[in-house]
mmCIF file of C-alpha atoms in Angstrom:
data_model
loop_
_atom_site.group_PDB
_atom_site.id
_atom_site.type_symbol
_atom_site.label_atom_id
_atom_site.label_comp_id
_atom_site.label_asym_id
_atom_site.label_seq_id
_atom_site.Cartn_x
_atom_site.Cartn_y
_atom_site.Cartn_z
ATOM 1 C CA UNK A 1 7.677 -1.551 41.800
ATOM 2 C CA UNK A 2 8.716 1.519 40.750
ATOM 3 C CA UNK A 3 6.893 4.795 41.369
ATOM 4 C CA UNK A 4 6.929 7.672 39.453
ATOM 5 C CA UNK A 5 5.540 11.411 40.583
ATOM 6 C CA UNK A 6 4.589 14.101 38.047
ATOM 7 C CA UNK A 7 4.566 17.452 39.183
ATOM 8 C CA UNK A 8 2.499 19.471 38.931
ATOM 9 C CA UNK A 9 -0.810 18.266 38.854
ATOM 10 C CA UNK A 10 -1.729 20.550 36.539
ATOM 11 C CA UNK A 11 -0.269 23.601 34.694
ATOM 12 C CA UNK A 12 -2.121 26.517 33.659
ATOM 13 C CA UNK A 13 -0.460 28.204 30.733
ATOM 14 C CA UNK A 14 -1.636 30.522 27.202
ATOM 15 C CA UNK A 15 -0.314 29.330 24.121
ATOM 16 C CA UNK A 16 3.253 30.430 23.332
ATOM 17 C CA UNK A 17 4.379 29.985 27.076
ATOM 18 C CA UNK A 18 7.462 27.333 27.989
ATOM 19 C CA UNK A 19 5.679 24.251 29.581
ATOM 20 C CA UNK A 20 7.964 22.495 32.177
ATOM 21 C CA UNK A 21 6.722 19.172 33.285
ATOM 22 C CA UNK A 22 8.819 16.691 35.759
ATOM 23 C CA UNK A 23 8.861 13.512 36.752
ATOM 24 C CA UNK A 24 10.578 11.965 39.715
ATOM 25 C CA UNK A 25 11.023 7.942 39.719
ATOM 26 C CA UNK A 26 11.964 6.077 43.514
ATOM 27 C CA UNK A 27 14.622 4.825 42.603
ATOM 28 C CA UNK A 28 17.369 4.926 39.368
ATOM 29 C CA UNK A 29 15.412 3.942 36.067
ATOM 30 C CA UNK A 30 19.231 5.382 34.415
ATOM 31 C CA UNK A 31 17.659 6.763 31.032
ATOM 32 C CA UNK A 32 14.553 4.370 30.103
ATOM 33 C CA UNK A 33 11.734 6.878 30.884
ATOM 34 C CA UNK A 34 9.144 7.926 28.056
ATOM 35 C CA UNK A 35 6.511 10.498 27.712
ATOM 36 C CA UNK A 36 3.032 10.085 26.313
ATOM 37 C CA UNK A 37 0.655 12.661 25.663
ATOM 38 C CA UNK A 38 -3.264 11.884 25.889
ATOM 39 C CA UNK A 39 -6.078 13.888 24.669
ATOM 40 C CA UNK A 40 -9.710 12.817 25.807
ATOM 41 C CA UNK A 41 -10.989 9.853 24.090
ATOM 42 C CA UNK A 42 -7.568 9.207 22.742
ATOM 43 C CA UNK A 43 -4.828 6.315 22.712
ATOM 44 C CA UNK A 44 -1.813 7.647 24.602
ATOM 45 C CA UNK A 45 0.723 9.103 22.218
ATOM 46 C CA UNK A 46 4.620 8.613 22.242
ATOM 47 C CA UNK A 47 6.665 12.256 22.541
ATOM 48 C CA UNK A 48 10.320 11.369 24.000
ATOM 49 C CA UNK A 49 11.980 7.810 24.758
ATOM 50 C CA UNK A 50 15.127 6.872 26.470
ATOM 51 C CA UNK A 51 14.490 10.219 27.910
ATOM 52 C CA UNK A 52 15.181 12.323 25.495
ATOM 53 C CA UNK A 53 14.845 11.029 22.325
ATOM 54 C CA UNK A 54 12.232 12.279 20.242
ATOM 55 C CA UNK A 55 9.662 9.705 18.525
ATOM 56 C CA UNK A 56 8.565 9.662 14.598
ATOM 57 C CA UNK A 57 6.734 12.685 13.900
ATOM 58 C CA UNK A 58 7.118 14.416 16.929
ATOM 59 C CA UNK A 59 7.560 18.411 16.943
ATOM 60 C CA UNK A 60 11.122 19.834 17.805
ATOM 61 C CA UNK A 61 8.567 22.061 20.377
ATOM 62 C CA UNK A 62 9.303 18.988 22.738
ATOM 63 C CA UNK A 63 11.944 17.974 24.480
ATOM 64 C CA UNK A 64 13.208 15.390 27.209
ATOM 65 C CA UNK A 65 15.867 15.735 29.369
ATOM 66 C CA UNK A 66 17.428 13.952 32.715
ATOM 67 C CA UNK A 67 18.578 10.723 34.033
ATOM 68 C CA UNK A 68 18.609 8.302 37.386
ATOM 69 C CA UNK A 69 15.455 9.572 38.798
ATOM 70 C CA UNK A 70 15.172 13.252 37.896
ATOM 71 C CA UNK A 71 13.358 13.725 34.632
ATOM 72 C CA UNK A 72 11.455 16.785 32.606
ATOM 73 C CA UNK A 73 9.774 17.074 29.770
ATOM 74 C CA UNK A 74 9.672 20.940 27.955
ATOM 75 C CA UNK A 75 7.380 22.032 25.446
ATOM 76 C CA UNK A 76 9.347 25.791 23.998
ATOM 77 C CA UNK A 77 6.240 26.835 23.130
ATOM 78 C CA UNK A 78 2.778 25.953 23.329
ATOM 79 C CA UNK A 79 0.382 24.882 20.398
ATOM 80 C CA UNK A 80 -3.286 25.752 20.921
ATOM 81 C CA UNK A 81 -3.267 21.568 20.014
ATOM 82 C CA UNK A 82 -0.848 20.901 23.118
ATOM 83 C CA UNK A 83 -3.084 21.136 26.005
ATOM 84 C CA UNK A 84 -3.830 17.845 27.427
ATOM 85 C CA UNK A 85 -2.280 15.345 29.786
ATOM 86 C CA UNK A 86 1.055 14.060 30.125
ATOM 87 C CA UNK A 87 2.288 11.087 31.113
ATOM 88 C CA UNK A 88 5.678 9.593 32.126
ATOM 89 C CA UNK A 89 6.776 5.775 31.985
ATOM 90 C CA UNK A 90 9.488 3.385 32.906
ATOM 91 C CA UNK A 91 10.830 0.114 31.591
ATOM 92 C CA UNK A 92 13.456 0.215 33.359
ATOM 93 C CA UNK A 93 12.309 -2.291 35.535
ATOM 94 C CA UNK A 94 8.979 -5.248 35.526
ATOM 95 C CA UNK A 95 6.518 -4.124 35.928
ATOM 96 C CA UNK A 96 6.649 -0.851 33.505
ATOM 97 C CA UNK A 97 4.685 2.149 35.764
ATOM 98 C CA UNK A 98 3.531 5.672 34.954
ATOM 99 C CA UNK A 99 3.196 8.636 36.498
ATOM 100 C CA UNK A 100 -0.306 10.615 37.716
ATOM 101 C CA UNK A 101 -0.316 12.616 34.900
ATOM 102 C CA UNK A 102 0.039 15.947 34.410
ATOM 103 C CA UNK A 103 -2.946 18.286 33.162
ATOM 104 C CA UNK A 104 -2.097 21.053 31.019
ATOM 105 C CA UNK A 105 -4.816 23.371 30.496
ATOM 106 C CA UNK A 106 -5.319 26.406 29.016
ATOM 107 C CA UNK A 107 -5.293 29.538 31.129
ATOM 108 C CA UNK B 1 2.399 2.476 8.647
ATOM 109 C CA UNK B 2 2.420 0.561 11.539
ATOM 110 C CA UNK B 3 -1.383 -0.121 12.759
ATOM 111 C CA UNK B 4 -3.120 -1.770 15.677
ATOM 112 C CA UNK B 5 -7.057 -2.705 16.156
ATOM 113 C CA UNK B 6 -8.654 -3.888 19.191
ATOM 114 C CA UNK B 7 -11.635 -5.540 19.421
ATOM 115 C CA UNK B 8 -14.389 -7.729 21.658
ATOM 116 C CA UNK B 9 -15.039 -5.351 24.301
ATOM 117 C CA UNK B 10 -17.795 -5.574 26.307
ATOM 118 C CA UNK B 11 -20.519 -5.973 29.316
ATOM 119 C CA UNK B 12 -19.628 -8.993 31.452
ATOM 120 C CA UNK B 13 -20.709 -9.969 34.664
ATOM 121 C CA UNK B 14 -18.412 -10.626 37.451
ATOM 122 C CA UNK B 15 -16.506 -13.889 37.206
ATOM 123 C CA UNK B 16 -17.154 -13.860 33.632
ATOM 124 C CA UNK B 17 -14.656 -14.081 30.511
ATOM 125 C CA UNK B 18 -13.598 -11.984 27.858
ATOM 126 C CA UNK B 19 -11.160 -12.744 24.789
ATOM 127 C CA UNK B 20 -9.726 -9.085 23.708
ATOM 128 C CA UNK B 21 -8.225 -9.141 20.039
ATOM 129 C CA UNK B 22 -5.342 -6.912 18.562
ATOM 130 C CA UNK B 23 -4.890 -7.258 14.882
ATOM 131 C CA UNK B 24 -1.827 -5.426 13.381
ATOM 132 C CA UNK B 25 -0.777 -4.352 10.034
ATOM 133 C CA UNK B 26 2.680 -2.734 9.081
ATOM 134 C CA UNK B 27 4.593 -5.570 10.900
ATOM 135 C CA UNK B 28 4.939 -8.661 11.886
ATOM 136 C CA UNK B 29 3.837 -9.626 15.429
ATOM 137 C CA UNK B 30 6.179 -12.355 16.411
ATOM 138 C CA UNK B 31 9.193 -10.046 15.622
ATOM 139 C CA UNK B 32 7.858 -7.316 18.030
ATOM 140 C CA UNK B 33 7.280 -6.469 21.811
ATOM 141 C CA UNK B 34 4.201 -6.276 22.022
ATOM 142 C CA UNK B 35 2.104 -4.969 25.649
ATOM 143 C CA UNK B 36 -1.564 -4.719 26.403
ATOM 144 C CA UNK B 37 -2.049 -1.421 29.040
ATOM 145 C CA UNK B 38 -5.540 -0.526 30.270
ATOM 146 C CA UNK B 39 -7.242 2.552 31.344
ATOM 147 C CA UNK B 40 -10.188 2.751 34.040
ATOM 148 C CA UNK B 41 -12.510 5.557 33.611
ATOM 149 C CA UNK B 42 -11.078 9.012 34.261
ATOM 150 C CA UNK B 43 -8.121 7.436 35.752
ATOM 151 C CA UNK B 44 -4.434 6.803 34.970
ATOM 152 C CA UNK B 45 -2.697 4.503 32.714
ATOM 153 C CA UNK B 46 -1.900 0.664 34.238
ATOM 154 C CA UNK B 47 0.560 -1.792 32.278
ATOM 155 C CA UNK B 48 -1.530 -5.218 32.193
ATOM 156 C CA UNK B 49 1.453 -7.486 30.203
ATOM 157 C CA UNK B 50 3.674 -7.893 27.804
ATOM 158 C CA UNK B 51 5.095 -10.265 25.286
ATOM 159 C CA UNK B 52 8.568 -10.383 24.091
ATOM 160 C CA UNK B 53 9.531 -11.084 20.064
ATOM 161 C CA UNK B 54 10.413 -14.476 19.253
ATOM 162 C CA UNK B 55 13.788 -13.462 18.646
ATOM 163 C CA UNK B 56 14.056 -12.500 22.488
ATOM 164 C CA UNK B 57 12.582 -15.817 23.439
ATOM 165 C CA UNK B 58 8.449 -14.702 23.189
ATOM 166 C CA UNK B 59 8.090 -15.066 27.133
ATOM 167 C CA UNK B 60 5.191 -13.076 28.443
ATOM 168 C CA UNK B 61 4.875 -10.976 32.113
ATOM 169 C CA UNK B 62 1.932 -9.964 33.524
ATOM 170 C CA UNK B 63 1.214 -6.949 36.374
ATOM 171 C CA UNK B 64 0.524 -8.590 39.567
ATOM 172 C CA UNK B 65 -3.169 -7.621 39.380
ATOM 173 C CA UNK B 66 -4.260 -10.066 36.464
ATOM 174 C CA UNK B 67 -1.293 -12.940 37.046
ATOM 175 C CA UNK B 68 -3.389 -15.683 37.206
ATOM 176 C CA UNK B 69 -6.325 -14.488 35.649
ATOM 177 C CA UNK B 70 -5.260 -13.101 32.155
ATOM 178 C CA UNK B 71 -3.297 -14.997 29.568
ATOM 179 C CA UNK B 72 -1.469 -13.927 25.897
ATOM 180 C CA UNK B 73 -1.980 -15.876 22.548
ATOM 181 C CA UNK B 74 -0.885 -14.950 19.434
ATOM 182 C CA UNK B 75 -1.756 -16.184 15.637
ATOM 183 C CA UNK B 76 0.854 -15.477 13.846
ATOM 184 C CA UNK B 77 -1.259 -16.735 10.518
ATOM 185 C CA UNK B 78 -3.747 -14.000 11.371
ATOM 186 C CA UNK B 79 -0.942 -11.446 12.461
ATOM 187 C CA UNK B 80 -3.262 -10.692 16.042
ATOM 188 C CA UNK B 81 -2.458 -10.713 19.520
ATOM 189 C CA UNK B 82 -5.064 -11.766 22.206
ATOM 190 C CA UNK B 83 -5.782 -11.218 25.781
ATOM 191 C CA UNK B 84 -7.780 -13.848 27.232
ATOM 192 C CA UNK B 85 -9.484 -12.409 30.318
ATOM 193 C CA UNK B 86 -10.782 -14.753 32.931
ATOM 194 C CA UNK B 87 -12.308 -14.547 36.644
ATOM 195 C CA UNK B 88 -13.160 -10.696 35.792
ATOM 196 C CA UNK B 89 -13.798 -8.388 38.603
ATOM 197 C CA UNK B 90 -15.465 -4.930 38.704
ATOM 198 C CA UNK B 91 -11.879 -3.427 39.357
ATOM 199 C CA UNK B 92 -10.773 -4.594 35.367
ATOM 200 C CA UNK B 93 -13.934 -2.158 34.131
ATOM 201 C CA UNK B 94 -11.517 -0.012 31.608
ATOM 202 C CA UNK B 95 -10.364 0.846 28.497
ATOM 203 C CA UNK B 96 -7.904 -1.781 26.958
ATOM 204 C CA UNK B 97 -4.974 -0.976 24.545
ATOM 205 C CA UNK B 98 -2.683 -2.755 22.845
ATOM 206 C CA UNK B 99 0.988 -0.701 22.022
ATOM 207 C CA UNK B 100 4.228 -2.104 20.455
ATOM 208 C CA UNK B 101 7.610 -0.958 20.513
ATOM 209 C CA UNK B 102 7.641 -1.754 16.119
ATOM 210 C CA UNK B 103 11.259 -2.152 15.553
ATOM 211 C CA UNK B 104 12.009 -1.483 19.279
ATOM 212 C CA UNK B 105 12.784 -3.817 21.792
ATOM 213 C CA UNK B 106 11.354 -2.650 25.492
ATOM 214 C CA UNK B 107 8.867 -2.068 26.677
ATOM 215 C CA UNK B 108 7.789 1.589 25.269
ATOM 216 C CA UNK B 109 4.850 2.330 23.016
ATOM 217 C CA UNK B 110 5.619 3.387 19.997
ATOM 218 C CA UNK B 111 2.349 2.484 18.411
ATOM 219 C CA UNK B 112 -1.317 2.285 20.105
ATOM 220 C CA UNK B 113 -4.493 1.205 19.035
ATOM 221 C CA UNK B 114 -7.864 2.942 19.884
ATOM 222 C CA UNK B 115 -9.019 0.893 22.857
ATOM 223 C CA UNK B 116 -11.779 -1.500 23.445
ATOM 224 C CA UNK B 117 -14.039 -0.564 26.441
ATOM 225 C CA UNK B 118 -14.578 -3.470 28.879
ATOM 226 C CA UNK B 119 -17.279 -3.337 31.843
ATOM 227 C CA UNK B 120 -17.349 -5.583 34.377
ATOM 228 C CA UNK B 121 -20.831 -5.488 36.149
ATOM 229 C CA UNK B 122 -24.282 -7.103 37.226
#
């Protein structure tokens, strides 16, 4: 299966910073990578599909970008409302996988 | 508005059974992808199975660590998905969602419901 690594861990930033959040896949997923934000006690929630197309409702703030195996996700600038985990995902290949996660916390 | 409720979470004991339900409203279940992905506690996200619209021949997958043990059902008169959850072992203990794609095809969620909490214990 496909794995995918988020880096970093975690990010410590103040509202208003630039968030930049990767996500590395072993081996080509070509564009089929989401990203899902989760706050606690929350269903995931869909930000950017087919890499970088944003989902209904989602805040021009985010953005998607990359391809193959390479992938970010950038948030221009933080919402108090922002901080929480990210996730990536692939379909490009059975069985679908996500990433760690990424924590992004408030400094 | 698309919208997705879980339900029949709960304590079972090893070896035991469970019969998850996902009732939607705002579409129509047999036209849509629709994917059950669980969540242990304080952990990461985990892709349990999936099962395609009937228009792309409603076959169903399932991650290698429930093949076997969990099976998909639909009732299409009752617009709900199910997860039927056999041989359970302390390792399924998580948070179950169901997600669809809506008008997507793949395997993306576009949608989520809350979660139903299932522990598996003595």
């Amino acid at each position: 299966e496909i794995v995918l690594t988020q880096s970093p861990a975690t990010l410590s930033l103040s509202p208003g910073d630039r968030a930049t959040l990767s996500c590395w896949a072993s081996q080509s997923v070509t564009i089929y990578l989401a990203w899902y934000q989760q706050k606690p006690g929350q269903a995931p929630r869909l930000l950017i599909y087919d890499s970088s197309n944003r989902a209904t409702g989602i805040p021009a703030r985010f953005s998607g970008s990359g391809s193959g195996t390479d992938f970010t996700l950038t948030i221009s600038s933080l919402e108090p409302e922002d901080f929480a985990v990210y996730y990536c995902q692939q379909r490009s290949n059975w069985p679908p996988t996500f990433g760690q996660g990424t924590r992004l916390e408030m400094k | 508005e698309v919208q997705l409720v879980e339900s029949g979470g709960g304590l079972v004991k090893p070896g035991g059974s469970l019969r998850l339900s996902c009732a939607a409203s705002g579409l129509t279940i047999s036209n849509a992808w629709m994917s059950w992905v669980r969540q242990a506690p304080g952990k990461g996200l985990e892709w349990v199975g999936r099962i395609k619209s009937k228009a792309d021949g409603g076959t169903t997958e399932y991650a290698a660590p429930v093949k076997g043990r969990f099976t998909f059902s639909k009732d299409d008169s009752q617009n709900t998905l199910y997860l039927q959850m056999n041989g359970l072992q302390t390792e399924d203990t998580a948070v179950y969602y169901c997600n669809t794609g809506g008008d997507f095809r793949g395997t993306f969620g576009h949608y989520w419901g809350q979660g139903t909490l299932v522990t598996v214990s003595s």
